[in-house]
Amino acid sequence: MTRSLRLKKNADRRIKAGHLWLYSNEIDIAETPLKGFQAGEQAIIEEANGRAIGLAYVNPNSLICARVVSRDPSMRLDRSLLVHRLKQALALRQRLFAEPFYRLVHGEADLLPGLVIDRFDDVVVVQLNTFGMEAVKDELLDALDKVIAPSCVVLRNDTSGRRQEGLEQQIEVVKGTLPEQVLLRENGVTFAAAVLDGQKTGWFYDHRVNRAWLNQHVAGKRVLDLFSYIGGWGVQAAAHGASEVLCVDASEPALERVAENAALNGVHEQVAIGQGDAFEVLSALRAEGEKFDVVVLDPPAFIKKRKDIPNGERAYGKLNREAMRLLGRDGLLLSASCSMHLAPERLTDVVRGAVRHQDRQGQIIYQGHQGPDHPVHPAIPETSYLKALGVRVFRD
């Protein structure tokens, strides 16, 4: 029998507005003690008056103590519901993309909180970020088989979300044999993803649309790609006609992948690599008098929690200022942030401050966000996180 989790009076407003998260301070623990639940257990959510309003899974040890998986309290998160949700998610991606290279499930935005699935044709990489999703792992793998029948499934269960939930960290191939190269195509360019040893799932599909925009403006240009990872921006720039590209990252394995991906696309002669801390490399390049037509800034999240906002904004400011010093008289800056806690208008403020610090002029000519395979749930602001600005930086 599925037990109930009762909300305090007026604690149902966000849920009724469409949000999927419940916080521990919203639960009437006198009526339904959180400590009585097992992590991952499913529960019927009740208003203060006892009316059932949905089904959620519970983690009594987390600030987000429950995540809603259905508005129908008679449902269960089982193979049947997972098949249905996966089919809904797949239908959207098939409408959007001609090839099977995309984020198949974007957590809460696809009504599967705690679950991320990236697809590389017949290989899928799955992240189970919560106890609730871990509890239905076998049902999920069965549902995946029914909906897309991948030849290989990788579990990348090494996420910060799992650490916060108190789950074990592990990476394993749970179905099939992983090919020597897991290939994807994005904007007409081929890449080998680092699905076992790379960041996140091994690739960042979220910038696809922003890269497509930049690709239109790099022909014949000298490009600096900072925080390059495995070359998503830089190798695409070279493949779209950039005369020279310098990819910079702190990770030696990532830069080895840059070289591999440049070779895959026949642009290895245009792509150089540089290892080191981005700020130190910027300083060294400036000392050497280097100039670039285009600079791409796609750093990791400098702001992971609200308390990080002041320091994070200072870091974004310094990064943008130092990058602009390397632009020629009429250059293009692509400035991105994946920090959910950095509001879009604050990234604009960062860019404005950097432009004025250099006594230059700036024109924002492009404003981008995450691609449509990373949909935004209109009631869950946390599902909107990515920002990208294309800025013309010139001297008056």
CSV table of C-alpha atoms in Angstrom, one decimal:
chain,number,residue,atom,x,y,z
A,1,MET,CA,0.0,0.0,0.0
A,2,THR,CA,1.3,3.5,-0.9
A,3,ARG,CA,1.6,5.7,2.1
A,4,SER,CA,0.7,9.4,2.1
A,5,LEU,CA,2.7,12.6,2.6
A,6,ARG,CA,0.7,15.5,3.9
A,7,LEU,CA,1.4,19.1,3.2
A,8,LYS,CA,1.1,22.0,5.7
A,9,LYS,CA,-1.7,24.5,5.1
A,10,ASN,CA,-1.0,26.7,2.0
A,11,ALA,CA,2.1,24.7,1.2
A,12,ASP,CA,0.5,23.4,-2.0
A,13,ARG,CA,0.7,26.6,-3.9
A,14,ARG,CA,3.9,25.9,-5.9
A,15,ILE,CA,2.8,22.3,-6.6
A,16,LYS,CA,-0.6,23.6,-7.9
A,17,ALA,CA,1.3,26.1,-10.1
A,18,GLY,CA,3.1,23.2,-11.7
A,19,HIS,CA,6.4,22.8,-9.8
A,20,LEU,CA,7.5,19.3,-9.0
A,21,TRP,CA,9.5,19.8,-5.8
A,22,LEU,CA,8.5,19.6,-2.2
A,23,TYR,CA,10.7,20.9,0.6
A,24,SER,CA,11.0,19.3,4.0
A,25,ASN,CA,9.6,22.4,5.7
A,26,GLU,CA,6.4,22.1,3.7
A,27,ILE,CA,5.5,18.7,5.1
A,28,ASP,CA,3.1,18.3,8.1
A,29,ILE,CA,5.5,16.0,10.0
A,30,ALA,CA,3.0,15.6,12.9
A,31,GLU,CA,0.6,13.9,10.5
A,32,THR,CA,3.1,12.2,8.3
A,33,PRO,CA,6.6,12.0,9.7
A,34,LEU,CA,9.3,12.2,7.1
A,35,LYS,CA,11.5,9.9,9.1
A,36,GLY,CA,9.0,7.1,8.5
A,37,PHE,CA,9.9,7.0,4.8
A,38,GLN,CA,12.6,5.1,3.1
A,39,ALA,CA,14.7,7.0,0.6
A,40,GLY,CA,13.2,6.4,-2.9
A,41,GLU,CA,9.8,5.3,-1.5
A,42,GLN,CA,6.8,6.5,-3.5
A,43,ALA,CA,4.0,8.4,-1.7
A,44,ILE,CA,0.7,10.0,-2.4
A,45,ILE,CA,0.8,13.8,-1.9
A,46,GLU,CA,-2.1,15.2,0.1
A,47,GLU,CA,-3.2,18.8,0.7
A,48,ALA,CA,-3.6,19.8,4.4
A,49,ASN,CA,-7.3,18.7,4.2
A,50,GLY,CA,-6.3,15.2,3.1
A,51,ARG,CA,-7.2,15.5,-0.6
A,52,ALA,CA,-4.8,13.5,-2.8
A,53,ILE,CA,-3.2,15.7,-5.4
A,54,GLY,CA,-0.4,13.6,-6.9
A,55,LEU,CA,2.3,10.9,-6.6
A,56,ALA,CA,5.9,11.6,-5.7
A,57,TYR,CA,9.0,9.8,-4.6
A,58,VAL,CA,10.6,10.7,-1.3
A,59,ASN,CA,14.0,11.3,0.2
A,60,PRO,CA,13.5,12.1,3.9
A,61,ASN,CA,17.2,13.1,4.2
A,62,SER,CA,17.2,15.8,1.5
A,63,LEU,CA,16.1,19.4,1.6
A,64,ILE,CA,14.0,18.6,-1.6
A,65,CYS,CA,12.3,15.8,0.2
A,66,ALA,CA,9.9,14.7,-2.5
A,67,ARG,CA,9.6,15.1,-6.3
A,68,VAL,CA,6.2,14.7,-8.1
A,69,VAL,CA,6.1,12.2,-10.9
A,70,SER,CA,2.3,12.4,-11.7
A,71,ARG,CA,-0.7,14.6,-10.9
A,72,ASP,CA,-2.7,11.4,-10.8
A,73,PRO,CA,-2.5,9.9,-7.3
A,74,SER,CA,-3.5,6.5,-8.7
A,75,MET,CA,-0.4,6.3,-10.8
A,76,ARG,CA,2.9,4.6,-9.9
A,77,LEU,CA,6.4,5.3,-11.2
A,78,ASP,CA,6.8,1.9,-12.8
A,79,ARG,CA,7.8,0.4,-16.2
A,80,SER,CA,4.4,1.5,-17.8
A,81,LEU,CA,4.7,5.1,-16.7
A,82,LEU,CA,8.4,5.2,-17.7
A,83,VAL,CA,7.6,3.9,-21.2
A,84,HIS,CA,4.9,6.5,-21.6
A,85,ARG,CA,7.2,9.4,-20.4
A,86,LEU,CA,10.1,8.1,-22.6
A,87,LYS,CA,7.8,8.0,-25.7
A,88,GLN,CA,6.7,11.6,-25.0
A,89,ALA,CA,10.3,12.7,-24.7
A,90,LEU,CA,11.3,10.8,-27.8
A,91,ALA,CA,8.4,12.3,-29.9
A,92,LEU,CA,9.7,15.8,-29.1
A,93,ARG,CA,13.3,15.0,-30.1
A,94,GLN,CA,12.2,13.3,-33.3
A,95,ARG,CA,10.2,16.3,-34.2
A,96,LEU,CA,13.2,18.6,-33.6
A,97,PHE,CA,16.2,16.6,-35.0
A,98,ALA,CA,16.8,14.6,-38.1
A,99,GLU,CA,19.5,12.4,-36.4
A,100,PRO,CA,19.5,10.6,-33.1
A,101,PHE,CA,22.0,12.8,-31.3
A,102,TYR,CA,20.4,14.7,-28.5
A,103,ARG,CA,19.4,14.9,-24.8
A,104,LEU,CA,16.6,12.4,-24.7
A,105,VAL,CA,15.4,13.2,-21.1
A,106,HIS,CA,16.0,16.5,-19.3
A,107,GLY,CA,14.8,15.6,-15.8
A,108,GLU,CA,11.9,17.6,-14.5
A,109,ALA,CA,11.3,19.3,-17.8
A,110,ASP,CA,10.4,15.9,-19.2
A,111,LEU,CA,8.4,15.0,-16.1
A,112,LEU,CA,11.1,12.5,-15.0
A,113,PRO,CA,12.7,14.3,-12.1
A,114,GLY,CA,16.2,13.2,-11.3
A,115,LEU,CA,16.8,11.5,-14.7
A,116,VAL,CA,19.1,12.6,-17.5
A,117,ILE,CA,19.6,10.6,-20.7
A,118,ASP,CA,21.9,11.7,-23.5
A,119,ARG,CA,21.6,9.7,-26.8
A,120,PHE,CA,24.5,9.0,-29.2
A,121,ASP,CA,22.6,7.0,-31.8
A,122,ASP,CA,22.7,3.4,-30.4
A,123,VAL,CA,24.6,4.4,-27.3
A,124,VAL,CA,22.7,6.1,-24.4
A,125,VAL,CA,24.3,7.6,-21.3
A,126,VAL,CA,22.0,7.6,-18.2
A,127,GLN,CA,22.3,9.6,-15.0
A,128,LEU,CA,20.1,8.5,-12.1
A,129,ASN,CA,20.5,11.5,-9.8
A,130,THR,CA,18.0,10.7,-7.0
A,131,PHE,CA,17.0,7.8,-4.8
A,132,GLY,CA,13.6,7.7,-6.5
A,133,MET,CA,15.2,7.1,-9.9
A,134,GLU,CA,17.8,4.7,-8.5
A,135,ALA,CA,14.9,2.7,-7.0
A,136,VAL,CA,13.3,2.1,-10.5
A,137,LYS,CA,16.6,1.5,-12.4
A,138,ASP,CA,15.6,-1.9,-13.6
A,139,GLU,CA,12.2,-0.7,-14.8
A,140,LEU,CA,13.9,2.2,-16.5
A,141,LEU,CA,16.3,0.0,-18.4
A,142,ASP,CA,13.4,-2.2,-19.5
A,143,ALA,CA,11.5,0.9,-20.6
A,144,LEU,CA,14.5,2.1,-22.6
A,145,ASP,CA,14.7,-1.2,-24.4
A,146,LYS,CA,11.1,-1.0,-25.3
A,147,VAL,CA,11.2,2.6,-26.6
A,148,ILE,CA,14.5,2.9,-28.4
A,149,ALA,CA,16.3,-0.5,-27.9
A,150,PRO,CA,19.9,0.9,-27.6
A,151,SER,CA,22.8,-1.4,-28.3
A,152,CYS,CA,24.7,0.0,-25.3
A,153,VAL,CA,23.7,1.7,-22.1
A,154,VAL,CA,26.2,3.5,-19.8
A,155,LEU,CA,25.3,4.6,-16.3
A,156,ARG,CA,27.2,7.7,-15.4
A,157,ASN,CA,26.3,7.7,-11.8
A,158,ASP,CA,29.1,10.0,-10.6
A,159,THR,CA,27.2,13.2,-10.4
A,160,SER,CA,27.1,15.9,-7.7
A,161,GLY,CA,23.3,15.3,-7.5
A,162,ARG,CA,24.0,11.8,-6.3
A,163,ARG,CA,26.4,13.0,-3.7
A,164,GLN,CA,23.9,15.4,-2.4
A,165,GLU,CA,21.3,12.6,-2.2
A,166,GLY,CA,23.8,10.3,-0.4
A,167,LEU,CA,24.0,7.8,-3.3
A,168,GLU,CA,27.0,5.8,-4.3
A,169,GLN,CA,29.2,7.1,-7.2
A,170,GLN,CA,29.9,4.6,-10.0
A,171,ILE,CA,30.3,4.4,-13.8
A,172,GLU,CA,29.3,1.2,-15.5
A,173,VAL,CA,28.3,-0.3,-18.8
A,174,VAL,CA,25.0,-2.1,-18.0
A,175,LYS,CA,24.1,-3.3,-21.5
A,176,GLY,CA,26.1,-4.2,-24.6
A,177,THR,CA,29.7,-3.4,-25.4
A,178,LEU,CA,30.9,0.2,-25.6
A,179,PRO,CA,32.3,1.0,-29.1
A,180,GLU,CA,35.9,2.2,-29.2
A,181,GLN,CA,34.6,5.6,-30.4
A,182,VAL,CA,31.1,6.9,-29.5
A,183,LEU,CA,30.4,9.3,-32.3
A,184,LEU,CA,27.9,12.1,-32.6
A,185,ARG,CA,27.1,14.7,-35.2
A,186,GLU,CA,26.3,18.3,-34.4
A,187,ASN,CA,25.9,21.1,-36.9
A,188,GLY,CA,27.4,18.9,-39.6
A,189,VAL,CA,30.5,18.2,-37.6
A,190,THR,CA,31.5,14.7,-36.2
A,191,PHE,CA,32.8,14.2,-32.7
A,192,ALA,CA,33.9,11.4,-30.5
A,193,ALA,CA,32.3,11.8,-27.1
A,194,ALA,CA,34.1,11.0,-23.8
A,195,VAL,CA,31.2,9.0,-22.3
A,196,LEU,CA,33.2,7.0,-19.7
A,197,ASP,CA,35.8,9.5,-18.6
A,198,GLY,CA,34.6,12.9,-19.7
A,199,GLN,CA,32.5,15.5,-18.0
A,200,LYS,CA,28.8,14.8,-17.3
A,201,THR,CA,27.6,12.4,-20.0
A,202,GLY,CA,30.7,13.1,-22.2
A,203,TRP,CA,29.2,15.8,-24.4
A,204,PHE,CA,27.2,19.1,-23.9
A,205,TYR,CA,24.3,19.1,-26.4
A,206,ASP,CA,22.9,22.2,-24.7
A,207,HIS,CA,25.0,24.7,-26.7
A,208,ARG,CA,24.1,23.2,-30.1
A,209,VAL,CA,22.0,26.2,-31.3
A,210,ASN,CA,24.6,28.8,-29.9
A,211,ARG,CA,27.4,27.0,-31.7
A,212,ALA,CA,25.4,27.0,-34.9
A,213,TRP,CA,25.0,30.8,-34.6
A,214,LEU,CA,28.7,31.3,-34.0
A,215,ASN,CA,29.6,29.0,-36.9
A,216,GLN,CA,28.2,31.6,-39.3
A,217,HIS,CA,30.7,34.2,-38.2
A,218,VAL,CA,34.1,32.4,-38.1
A,219,ALA,CA,35.1,32.0,-41.7
A,220,GLY,CA,38.7,33.3,-42.2
A,221,LYS,CA,38.9,34.3,-38.5
A,222,ARG,CA,41.4,33.6,-35.7
A,223,VAL,CA,39.5,32.0,-32.8
A,224,LEU,CA,40.3,31.4,-29.2
A,225,ASP,CA,38.2,28.7,-27.5
A,226,LEU,CA,38.6,28.9,-23.7
A,227,PHE,CA,37.5,26.0,-21.5
A,228,SER,CA,37.3,24.1,-24.7
A,229,TYR,CA,36.7,20.6,-23.2
A,230,ILE,CA,36.8,18.3,-26.2
A,231,GLY,CA,36.4,21.0,-28.9
A,232,GLY,CA,32.7,21.5,-29.3
A,233,TRP,CA,33.2,25.2,-30.1
A,234,GLY,CA,36.7,25.3,-31.5
A,235,VAL,CA,36.6,22.2,-33.8
A,236,GLN,CA,33.2,23.3,-35.2
A,237,ALA,CA,34.7,26.8,-35.9
A,238,ALA,CA,37.6,25.2,-37.8
A,239,ALA,CA,35.1,23.0,-39.7
A,240,HIS,CA,33.2,26.1,-40.7
A,241,GLY,CA,36.2,28.0,-42.1
A,242,ALA,CA,38.1,29.5,-39.2
A,243,SER,CA,41.7,30.1,-40.3
A,244,GLU,CA,43.2,29.3,-36.9
A,245,VAL,CA,41.8,28.0,-33.7
A,246,LEU,CA,43.4,27.7,-30.3
A,247,CYS,CA,41.6,25.4,-27.8
A,248,VAL,CA,42.6,25.9,-24.2
A,249,ASP,CA,41.6,23.6,-21.3
A,250,ALA,CA,43.1,22.6,-18.0
A,251,SER,CA,42.6,18.9,-18.7
A,252,GLU,CA,45.2,17.0,-20.8
A,253,PRO,CA,42.8,14.1,-21.6
A,254,ALA,CA,40.2,16.7,-22.9
A,255,LEU,CA,42.8,18.3,-25.2
A,256,GLU,CA,43.8,14.9,-26.5
A,257,ARG,CA,40.1,14.6,-27.5
A,258,VAL,CA,40.3,18.0,-29.2
A,259,ALA,CA,43.1,16.7,-31.3
A,260,GLU,CA,41.2,13.5,-32.1
A,261,ASN,CA,38.1,15.4,-33.0
A,262,ALA,CA,40.0,17.9,-35.2
A,263,ALA,CA,41.5,14.9,-37.1
A,264,LEU,CA,38.1,13.3,-37.5
A,265,ASN,CA,37.0,16.4,-39.4
A,266,GLY,CA,40.2,17.0,-41.3
A,267,VAL,CA,40.9,20.3,-39.6
A,268,HIS,CA,43.9,19.3,-37.4
A,269,GLU,CA,46.2,21.7,-39.2
A,270,GLN,CA,43.9,24.7,-38.2
A,271,VAL,CA,43.5,23.6,-34.6
A,272,ALA,CA,46.2,24.1,-31.9
A,273,ILE,CA,45.8,23.2,-28.3
A,274,GLY,CA,47.1,24.8,-25.1
A,275,GLN,CA,46.9,23.4,-21.6
A,276,GLY,CA,46.6,25.5,-18.5
A,277,ASP,CA,44.4,27.6,-16.2
A,278,ALA,CA,42.3,29.9,-18.3
A,279,PHE,CA,43.2,33.0,-16.4
A,280,GLU,CA,46.9,32.2,-16.6
A,281,VAL,CA,46.7,31.4,-20.3
A,282,LEU,CA,44.9,34.7,-21.0
A,283,SER,CA,47.6,36.6,-19.1
A,284,ALA,CA,50.4,34.7,-21.1
A,285,LEU,CA,48.7,35.4,-24.4
A,286,ARG,CA,48.4,39.0,-23.6
A,287,ALA,CA,52.0,39.2,-22.7
A,288,GLU,CA,52.9,37.7,-26.0
A,289,GLY,CA,50.8,40.3,-27.9
A,290,GLU,CA,48.4,37.7,-29.3
A,291,LYS,CA,45.1,39.0,-30.9
A,292,PHE,CA,42.1,37.0,-31.9
A,293,ASP,CA,39.0,37.9,-34.1
A,294,VAL,CA,36.7,35.7,-32.0
A,295,VAL,CA,36.9,34.6,-28.3
A,296,VAL,CA,34.6,31.9,-26.9
A,297,LEU,CA,34.1,31.8,-23.1
A,298,ASP,CA,32.2,28.7,-22.0
A,299,PRO,CA,33.4,28.2,-18.4
A,300,PRO,CA,32.1,25.7,-15.9
A,301,ALA,CA,29.5,27.0,-13.4
A,302,PHE,CA,31.2,29.6,-11.2
A,303,ILE,CA,28.0,29.8,-9.1
A,304,LYS,CA,26.8,26.5,-7.8
A,305,LYS,CA,24.8,27.9,-4.9
A,306,ARG,CA,23.2,31.2,-4.0
A,307,LYS,CA,26.0,32.0,-1.5
A,308,ASP,CA,28.5,31.8,-4.4
A,309,ILE,CA,26.8,34.6,-6.4
A,310,PRO,CA,29.1,37.5,-5.3
A,311,ASN,CA,32.4,35.6,-5.9
A,312,GLY,CA,31.0,34.0,-9.0
A,313,GLU,CA,30.0,37.3,-10.6
A,314,ARG,CA,33.5,38.7,-9.9
A,315,ALA,CA,35.0,35.7,-11.6
A,316,TYR,CA,32.8,36.1,-14.7
A,317,GLY,CA,33.7,39.8,-14.7
A,318,LYS,CA,37.4,39.2,-14.6
A,319,LEU,CA,37.2,36.4,-17.3
A,320,ASN,CA,35.3,38.7,-19.7
A,321,ARG,CA,37.6,41.6,-19.1
A,322,GLU,CA,40.8,39.6,-19.7
A,323,ALA,CA,39.3,37.9,-22.8
A,324,MET,CA,38.3,41.3,-24.3
A,325,ARG,CA,42.0,42.4,-24.0
A,326,LEU,CA,42.8,39.7,-26.6
A,327,LEU,CA,40.2,40.9,-29.2
A,328,GLY,CA,41.3,42.9,-32.2
A,329,ARG,CA,39.8,46.3,-32.9
A,330,ASP,CA,36.5,44.9,-34.1
A,331,GLY,CA,36.1,41.5,-32.5
A,332,LEU,CA,33.4,39.0,-31.5
A,333,LEU,CA,33.0,37.7,-28.0
A,334,LEU,CA,30.8,34.7,-27.2
A,335,SER,CA,30.2,34.8,-23.5
A,336,ALA,CA,28.3,32.0,-21.9
A,337,SER,CA,27.3,30.9,-18.4
A,338,CYS,CA,25.8,27.6,-17.3
A,339,SER,CA,25.2,28.9,-13.7
A,340,MET,CA,21.5,28.8,-13.0
A,341,HIS,CA,21.9,31.3,-10.2
A,342,LEU,CA,23.4,33.9,-12.7
A,343,ALA,CA,20.3,35.7,-14.1
A,344,PRO,CA,20.5,36.6,-17.8
A,345,GLU,CA,20.5,40.3,-17.1
A,346,ARG,CA,23.4,39.8,-14.7
A,347,LEU,CA,25.5,38.3,-17.6
A,348,THR,CA,24.6,41.4,-19.6
A,349,ASP,CA,25.8,43.5,-16.7
A,350,VAL,CA,29.1,41.5,-16.6
A,351,VAL,CA,29.6,42.1,-20.3
A,352,ARG,CA,28.7,45.8,-20.1
A,353,GLY,CA,31.2,46.2,-17.2
A,354,ALA,CA,34.0,44.4,-19.1
A,355,VAL,CA,33.4,46.6,-22.2
A,356,ARG,CA,33.6,49.8,-20.3
A,357,HIS,CA,36.6,48.6,-18.3
A,358,GLN,CA,38.4,48.3,-21.7
A,359,ASP,CA,37.1,51.7,-22.8
A,360,ARG,CA,35.5,50.1,-25.8
A,361,GLN,CA,32.0,49.8,-27.2
A,362,GLY,CA,29.8,46.7,-27.2
A,363,GLN,CA,26.8,45.6,-29.2
A,364,ILE,CA,24.9,42.5,-28.2
A,365,ILE,CA,24.0,40.9,-31.5
A,366,TYR,CA,22.9,37.5,-30.2
A,367,GLN,CA,21.2,36.2,-27.1
A,368,GLY,CA,21.0,32.4,-26.8
A,369,HIS,CA,20.0,29.8,-24.3
A,370,GLN,CA,19.9,26.0,-24.0
A,371,GLY,CA,18.7,24.0,-27.1
A,372,PRO,CA,15.2,22.6,-27.4
A,373,ASP,CA,16.3,19.1,-26.3
A,374,HIS,CA,16.9,20.8,-22.9
A,375,PRO,CA,13.3,22.1,-22.6
A,376,VAL,CA,12.4,24.6,-19.9
A,377,HIS,CA,9.5,23.7,-17.6
A,378,PRO,CA,7.5,26.9,-17.3
A,379,ALA,CA,6.8,26.4,-13.6
A,380,ILE,CA,10.3,25.3,-12.7
A,381,PRO,CA,12.9,28.1,-13.1
A,382,GLU,CA,15.6,25.7,-12.1
A,383,THR,CA,15.3,24.0,-15.5
A,384,SER,CA,16.4,27.2,-17.3
A,385,TYR,CA,20.2,27.6,-16.7
A,386,LEU,CA,22.1,28.3,-19.9
A,387,LYS,CA,22.9,31.8,-21.3
A,388,ALA,CA,25.0,32.9,-24.2
A,389,LEU,CA,25.7,36.4,-25.5
A,390,GLY,CA,27.3,37.2,-28.9
A,391,VAL,CA,28.9,40.6,-28.4
A,392,ARG,CA,30.6,42.8,-31.0
A,393,VAL,CA,33.4,44.6,-29.2
A,394,PHE,CA,35.0,47.5,-31.0
A,395,ARG,CA,36.8,50.8,-30.6
A,396,ASP,CA,34.9,54.0,-31.1
